PDB file of C-alpha atoms in Angstrom:
ATOM      1  CA  UNK H 204      67.671  31.828 -15.743  1.00  0.00           C
ATOM      2  CA  UNK H 205      66.520  29.509 -13.016  1.00  0.00           C
ATOM      3  CA  UNK H 206      67.189  26.274 -11.179  1.00  0.00           C
ATOM      4  CA  UNK H 207      64.693  23.603 -10.187  1.00  0.00           C
ATOM      5  CA  UNK H 208      65.163  21.139  -7.360  1.00  0.00           C
ATOM      6  CA  UNK H 209      65.410  17.562  -8.628  1.00  0.00           C
ATOM      7  CA  UNK H 210      66.298  15.811  -5.361  1.00  0.00           C
ATOM      8  CA  UNK H 211      68.193  16.224  -2.119  1.00  0.00           C
ATOM      9  CA  UNK H 212      70.770  18.964  -2.797  1.00  0.00           C
ATOM     10  CA  UNK H 213      70.448  18.430  -6.557  1.00  0.00           C
ATOM     11  CA  UNK H 214      69.146  20.913  -9.099  1.00  0.00           C
ATOM     12  CA  UNK H 215      68.912  21.456 -12.815  1.00  0.00           C
ATOM     13  CA  UNK H 216      69.800  24.912 -14.101  1.00  0.00           C
ATOM     14  CA  UNK H 217      68.042  26.311 -17.169  1.00  0.00           C
ATOM     15  CA  UNK H 218      68.494  29.178 -19.590  1.00  0.00           C
ATOM     16  CA  UNK H 219      65.696  30.762 -21.609  1.00  0.00           C
ATOM     17  CA  UNK H 220      67.493  29.439 -24.728  1.00  0.00           C
ATOM     18  CA  UNK H 221      66.848  25.818 -23.728  1.00  0.00           C
ATOM     19  CA  UNK H 222      70.233  24.895 -22.265  1.00  0.00           C
ATOM     20  CA  UNK H 223      70.401  22.919 -19.034  1.00  0.00           C
ATOM     21  CA  UNK H 224      73.023  21.719 -16.572  1.00  0.00           C
ATOM     22  CA  UNK H 225      72.853  19.244 -13.677  1.00  0.00           C
ATOM     23  CA  UNK H 226      74.073  20.647 -10.354  1.00  0.00           C
ATOM     24  CA  UNK H 227      74.733  18.917  -7.062  1.00  0.00           C
ATOM     25  CA  UNK H 228      77.362  17.631  -4.664  1.00  0.00           C
ATOM     26  CA  UNK H 229      80.342  15.725  -6.089  1.00  0.00           C
ATOM     27  CA  UNK H 230      79.002  12.576  -4.423  1.00  0.00           C
ATOM     28  CA  UNK H 231      76.126  12.580  -6.940  1.00  0.00           C
ATOM     29  CA  UNK H 232      78.465  11.697  -9.805  1.00  0.00           C
ATOM     30  CA  UNK H 233      77.908  13.284 -13.231  1.00  0.00           C
ATOM     31  CA  UNK H 234      76.897  16.730 -11.987  1.00  0.00           C
ATOM     32  CA  UNK H 235      78.706  20.023 -11.608  1.00  0.00           C
ATOM     33  CA  UNK H 236      79.112  21.471  -8.136  1.00  0.00           C
ATOM     34  CA  UNK H 237      78.332  25.190  -7.830  1.00  0.00           C
ATOM     35  CA  UNK H 238      82.051  25.865  -7.283  1.00  0.00           C
ATOM     36  CA  UNK H 239      82.929  23.971 -10.454  1.00  0.00           C
ATOM     37  CA  UNK H 240      80.369  26.011 -12.382  1.00  0.00           C
ATOM     38  CA  UNK H 241      81.911  29.222 -11.055  1.00  0.00           C
ATOM     39  CA  UNK H 242      85.374  28.130 -12.172  1.00  0.00           C
ATOM     40  CA  UNK H 243      84.140  26.901 -15.558  1.00  0.00           C
ATOM     41  CA  UNK H 244      82.274  30.186 -16.073  1.00  0.00           C
ATOM     42  CA  UNK H 245      85.486  32.104 -15.358  1.00  0.00           C
ATOM     43  CA  UNK H 246      87.542  29.950 -17.736  1.00  0.00           C
ATOM     44  CA  UNK H 247      84.950  30.094 -20.517  1.00  0.00           C
ATOM     45  CA  UNK H 248      84.565  33.850 -20.120  1.00  0.00           C
ATOM     46  CA  UNK H 249      88.338  34.316 -20.315  1.00  0.00           C
ATOM     47  CA  UNK H 250      88.441  32.120 -23.407  1.00  0.00           C
ATOM     48  CA  UNK H 251      85.597  33.948 -25.113  1.00  0.00           C
ATOM     49  CA  UNK H 252      87.113  37.329 -24.237  1.00  0.00           C
ATOM     50  CA  UNK H 253      90.535  36.407 -25.628  1.00  0.00           C
ATOM     51  CA  UNK H 254      89.232  34.514 -28.670  1.00  0.00           C
ATOM     52  CA  UNK H 255      89.463  37.394 -31.156  1.00  0.00           C
ATOM     53  CA  UNK H 256      93.097  38.341 -30.440  1.00  0.00           C
ATOM     54  CA  UNK H 257      94.233  34.715 -30.516  1.00  0.00           C
ATOM     55  CA  UNK H 258      92.260  33.909 -33.689  1.00  0.00           C
ATOM     56  CA  UNK H 259      93.502  37.060 -35.412  1.00  0.00           C
ATOM     57  CA  UNK H 260      97.147  36.103 -34.766  1.00  0.00           C
ATOM     58  CA  UNK H 261      96.994  32.280 -34.788  1.00  0.00           C
ATOM     59  CA  UNK H 262      94.101  31.615 -37.176  1.00  0.00           C
ATOM     60  CA  UNK H 263      90.469  30.683 -36.608  1.00  0.00           C
ATOM     61  CA  UNK H 264      91.383  27.042 -36.054  1.00  0.00           C
ATOM     62  CA  UNK H 265      93.742  27.639 -33.110  1.00  0.00           C
ATOM     63  CA  UNK H 266      93.427  25.189 -30.225  1.00  0.00           C
ATOM     64  CA  UNK H 267      93.339  26.094 -26.555  1.00  0.00           C
ATOM     65  CA  UNK H 268      92.456  24.335 -23.332  1.00  0.00           C
ATOM     66  CA  UNK H 269      91.927  26.515 -20.286  1.00  0.00           C
ATOM     67  CA  UNK H 270      92.436  24.691 -17.015  1.00  0.00           C
ATOM     68  CA  UNK H 271      91.055  26.328 -13.912  1.00  0.00           C
ATOM     69  CA  UNK H 272      91.644  25.597 -10.254  1.00  0.00           C
ATOM     70  CA  UNK H 273      90.768  27.320  -7.031  1.00  0.00           C
ATOM     71  CA  UNK H 274      92.252  27.438  -3.551  1.00  0.00           C
ATOM     72  CA  UNK H 275      89.418  26.960  -1.073  1.00  0.00           C
ATOM     73  CA  UNK H 276      89.345  28.207   2.502  1.00  0.00           C
ATOM     74  CA  UNK H 277      87.338  25.425   4.137  1.00  0.00           C
ATOM     75  CA  UNK H 278      86.735  27.404   7.351  1.00  0.00           C
ATOM     76  CA  UNK H 279      85.188  30.313   5.422  1.00  0.00           C
ATOM     77  CA  UNK H 280      83.678  28.045   2.718  1.00  0.00           C
ATOM     78  CA  UNK H 281      84.901  30.235  -0.133  1.00  0.00           C
ATOM     79  CA  UNK H 282      87.587  30.351  -2.803  1.00  0.00           C
ATOM     80  CA  UNK H 283      90.458  32.654  -1.925  1.00  0.00           C
ATOM     81  CA  UNK H 284      92.183  32.432  -5.313  1.00  0.00           C
ATOM     82  CA  UNK H 285      91.335  31.035  -8.730  1.00  0.00           C
ATOM     83  CA  UNK H 286      93.952  30.334 -11.393  1.00  0.00           C
ATOM     84  CA  UNK H 287      93.296  29.980 -15.115  1.00  0.00           C
ATOM     85  CA  UNK H 288      96.026  28.334 -17.192  1.00  0.00           C
ATOM     86  CA  UNK H 289      95.852  28.598 -20.984  1.00  0.00           C
ATOM     87  CA  UNK H 290      97.401  25.613 -22.762  1.00  0.00           C
ATOM     88  CA  UNK H 291      98.066  27.144 -26.171  1.00  0.00           C
ATOM     89  CA  UNK H 292     100.836  26.672 -28.725  1.00  0.00           C
ATOM     90  CA  UNK H 293     102.571  29.982 -29.337  1.00  0.00           C
ATOM     91  CA  UNK H 294     105.824  28.428 -30.573  1.00  0.00           C
ATOM     92  CA  UNK H 295     105.323  29.797 -34.096  1.00  0.00           C
ATOM     93  CA  UNK H 296     105.616  33.377 -32.856  1.00  0.00           C
ATOM     94  CA  UNK H 297     108.754  35.410 -32.295  1.00  0.00           C
ATOM     95  CA  UNK H 298     109.326  36.435 -28.659  1.00  0.00           C
ATOM     96  CA  UNK H 299     108.199  40.047 -29.146  1.00  0.00           C
ATOM     97  CA  UNK H 300     105.081  39.010 -31.102  1.00  0.00           C
ATOM     98  CA  UNK H 301     104.216  36.456 -28.415  1.00  0.00           C
ATOM     99  CA  UNK H 302     104.572  39.041 -25.646  1.00  0.00           C
ATOM    100  CA  UNK H 303     102.402  41.546 -27.543  1.00  0.00           C
ATOM    101  CA  UNK H 304      99.724  38.903 -28.165  1.00  0.00           C
ATOM    102  CA  UNK H 305      99.661  37.862 -24.515  1.00  0.00           C
ATOM    103  CA  UNK H 306      99.327  41.501 -23.420  1.00  0.00           C
ATOM    104  CA  UNK H 307      96.437  42.056 -25.843  1.00  0.00           C
ATOM    105  CA  UNK H 308      94.735  38.814 -24.770  1.00  0.00           C
ATOM    106  CA  UNK H 309      95.175  39.644 -21.089  1.00  0.00           C
ATOM    107  CA  UNK H 310      93.804  43.156 -21.638  1.00  0.00           C
ATOM    108  CA  UNK H 311      90.800  41.705 -23.489  1.00  0.00           C
ATOM    109  CA  UNK H 312      90.097  39.364 -20.575  1.00  0.00           C
ATOM    110  CA  UNK H 313      90.511  42.123 -17.990  1.00  0.00           C
ATOM    111  CA  UNK H 314      88.192  44.523 -19.825  1.00  0.00           C
ATOM    112  CA  UNK H 315      85.524  42.283 -21.383  1.00  0.00           C
ATOM    113  CA  UNK H 316      85.131  39.175 -19.197  1.00  0.00           C
ATOM    114  CA  UNK H 317      81.983  40.014 -17.251  1.00  0.00           C
ATOM    115  CA  UNK H 318      82.300  36.996 -14.960  1.00  0.00           C
ATOM    116  CA  UNK H 319      85.907  37.769 -14.049  1.00  0.00           C
ATOM    117  CA  UNK H 320      85.190  41.453 -13.516  1.00  0.00           C
ATOM    118  CA  UNK H 321      82.250  40.565 -11.263  1.00  0.00           C
ATOM    119  CA  UNK H 322      84.285  38.124  -9.167  1.00  0.00           C
ATOM    120  CA  UNK H 323      87.209  40.549  -8.822  1.00  0.00           C
ATOM    121  CA  UNK H 324      85.084  43.578  -7.965  1.00  0.00           C
ATOM    122  CA  UNK H 325      82.316  41.832  -6.048  1.00  0.00           C
ATOM    123  CA  UNK H 326      78.586  42.034  -6.551  1.00  0.00           C
ATOM    124  CA  UNK H 327      75.640  42.490  -4.267  1.00  0.00           C
ATOM    125  CA  UNK H 328      73.629  39.270  -3.961  1.00  0.00           C
ATOM    126  CA  UNK H 329      70.096  39.462  -2.604  1.00  0.00           C
ATOM    127  CA  UNK H 330      67.674  36.669  -1.723  1.00  0.00           C
ATOM    128  CA  UNK H 331      63.905  37.067  -1.908  1.00  0.00           C
ATOM    129  CA  UNK H 332      61.270  34.510  -0.976  1.00  0.00           C
ATOM    130  CA  UNK H 333      57.661  34.398  -2.074  1.00  0.00           C
ATOM    131  CA  UNK H 334      54.866  32.363  -3.572  1.00  0.00           C
ATOM    132  CA  UNK H 335      55.202  30.530  -6.852  1.00  0.00           C
ATOM    133  CA  UNK H 336      54.809  32.964  -9.744  1.00  0.00           C
ATOM    134  CA  UNK H 337      51.465  32.325 -11.416  1.00  0.00           C
ATOM    135  CA  UNK H 338      50.208  30.127  -8.566  1.00  0.00           C
ATOM    136  CA  UNK H 339      46.478  29.440  -8.313  1.00  0.00           C
ATOM    137  CA  UNK H 340      44.681  32.247  -6.496  1.00  0.00           C
ATOM    138  CA  UNK H 341      47.106  34.997  -7.447  1.00  0.00           C
TER     139      UNK H 341
END
């Protein structure tokens, strides 16, 4: 994965599979900020991790929207808390079945969401700087 600069404080992120995403400050319009990408990654990871338990109980065509928000400490320039809210219709389940499903879904998120586990437990981030890979004269 990599990002390429496309302008002042704007980048395009790429995956080896051909996907891309525009990244920049909110003032640039139709781009994601890095903080938004972090929150979307957390929400998508939680959704993907809980998909099997929900589909098994509610059917493959179940609908869910996961809203995500983060409290930001402006002085430290970091998020201090991030909340994911699943908007999902569980009204067809009895109380005990609903509680069991939510426990299973929560356990699936806690044990298999790589992004969430990384954010909660922290990760070492290193920066290296060097010449362009494959540059002339190398």
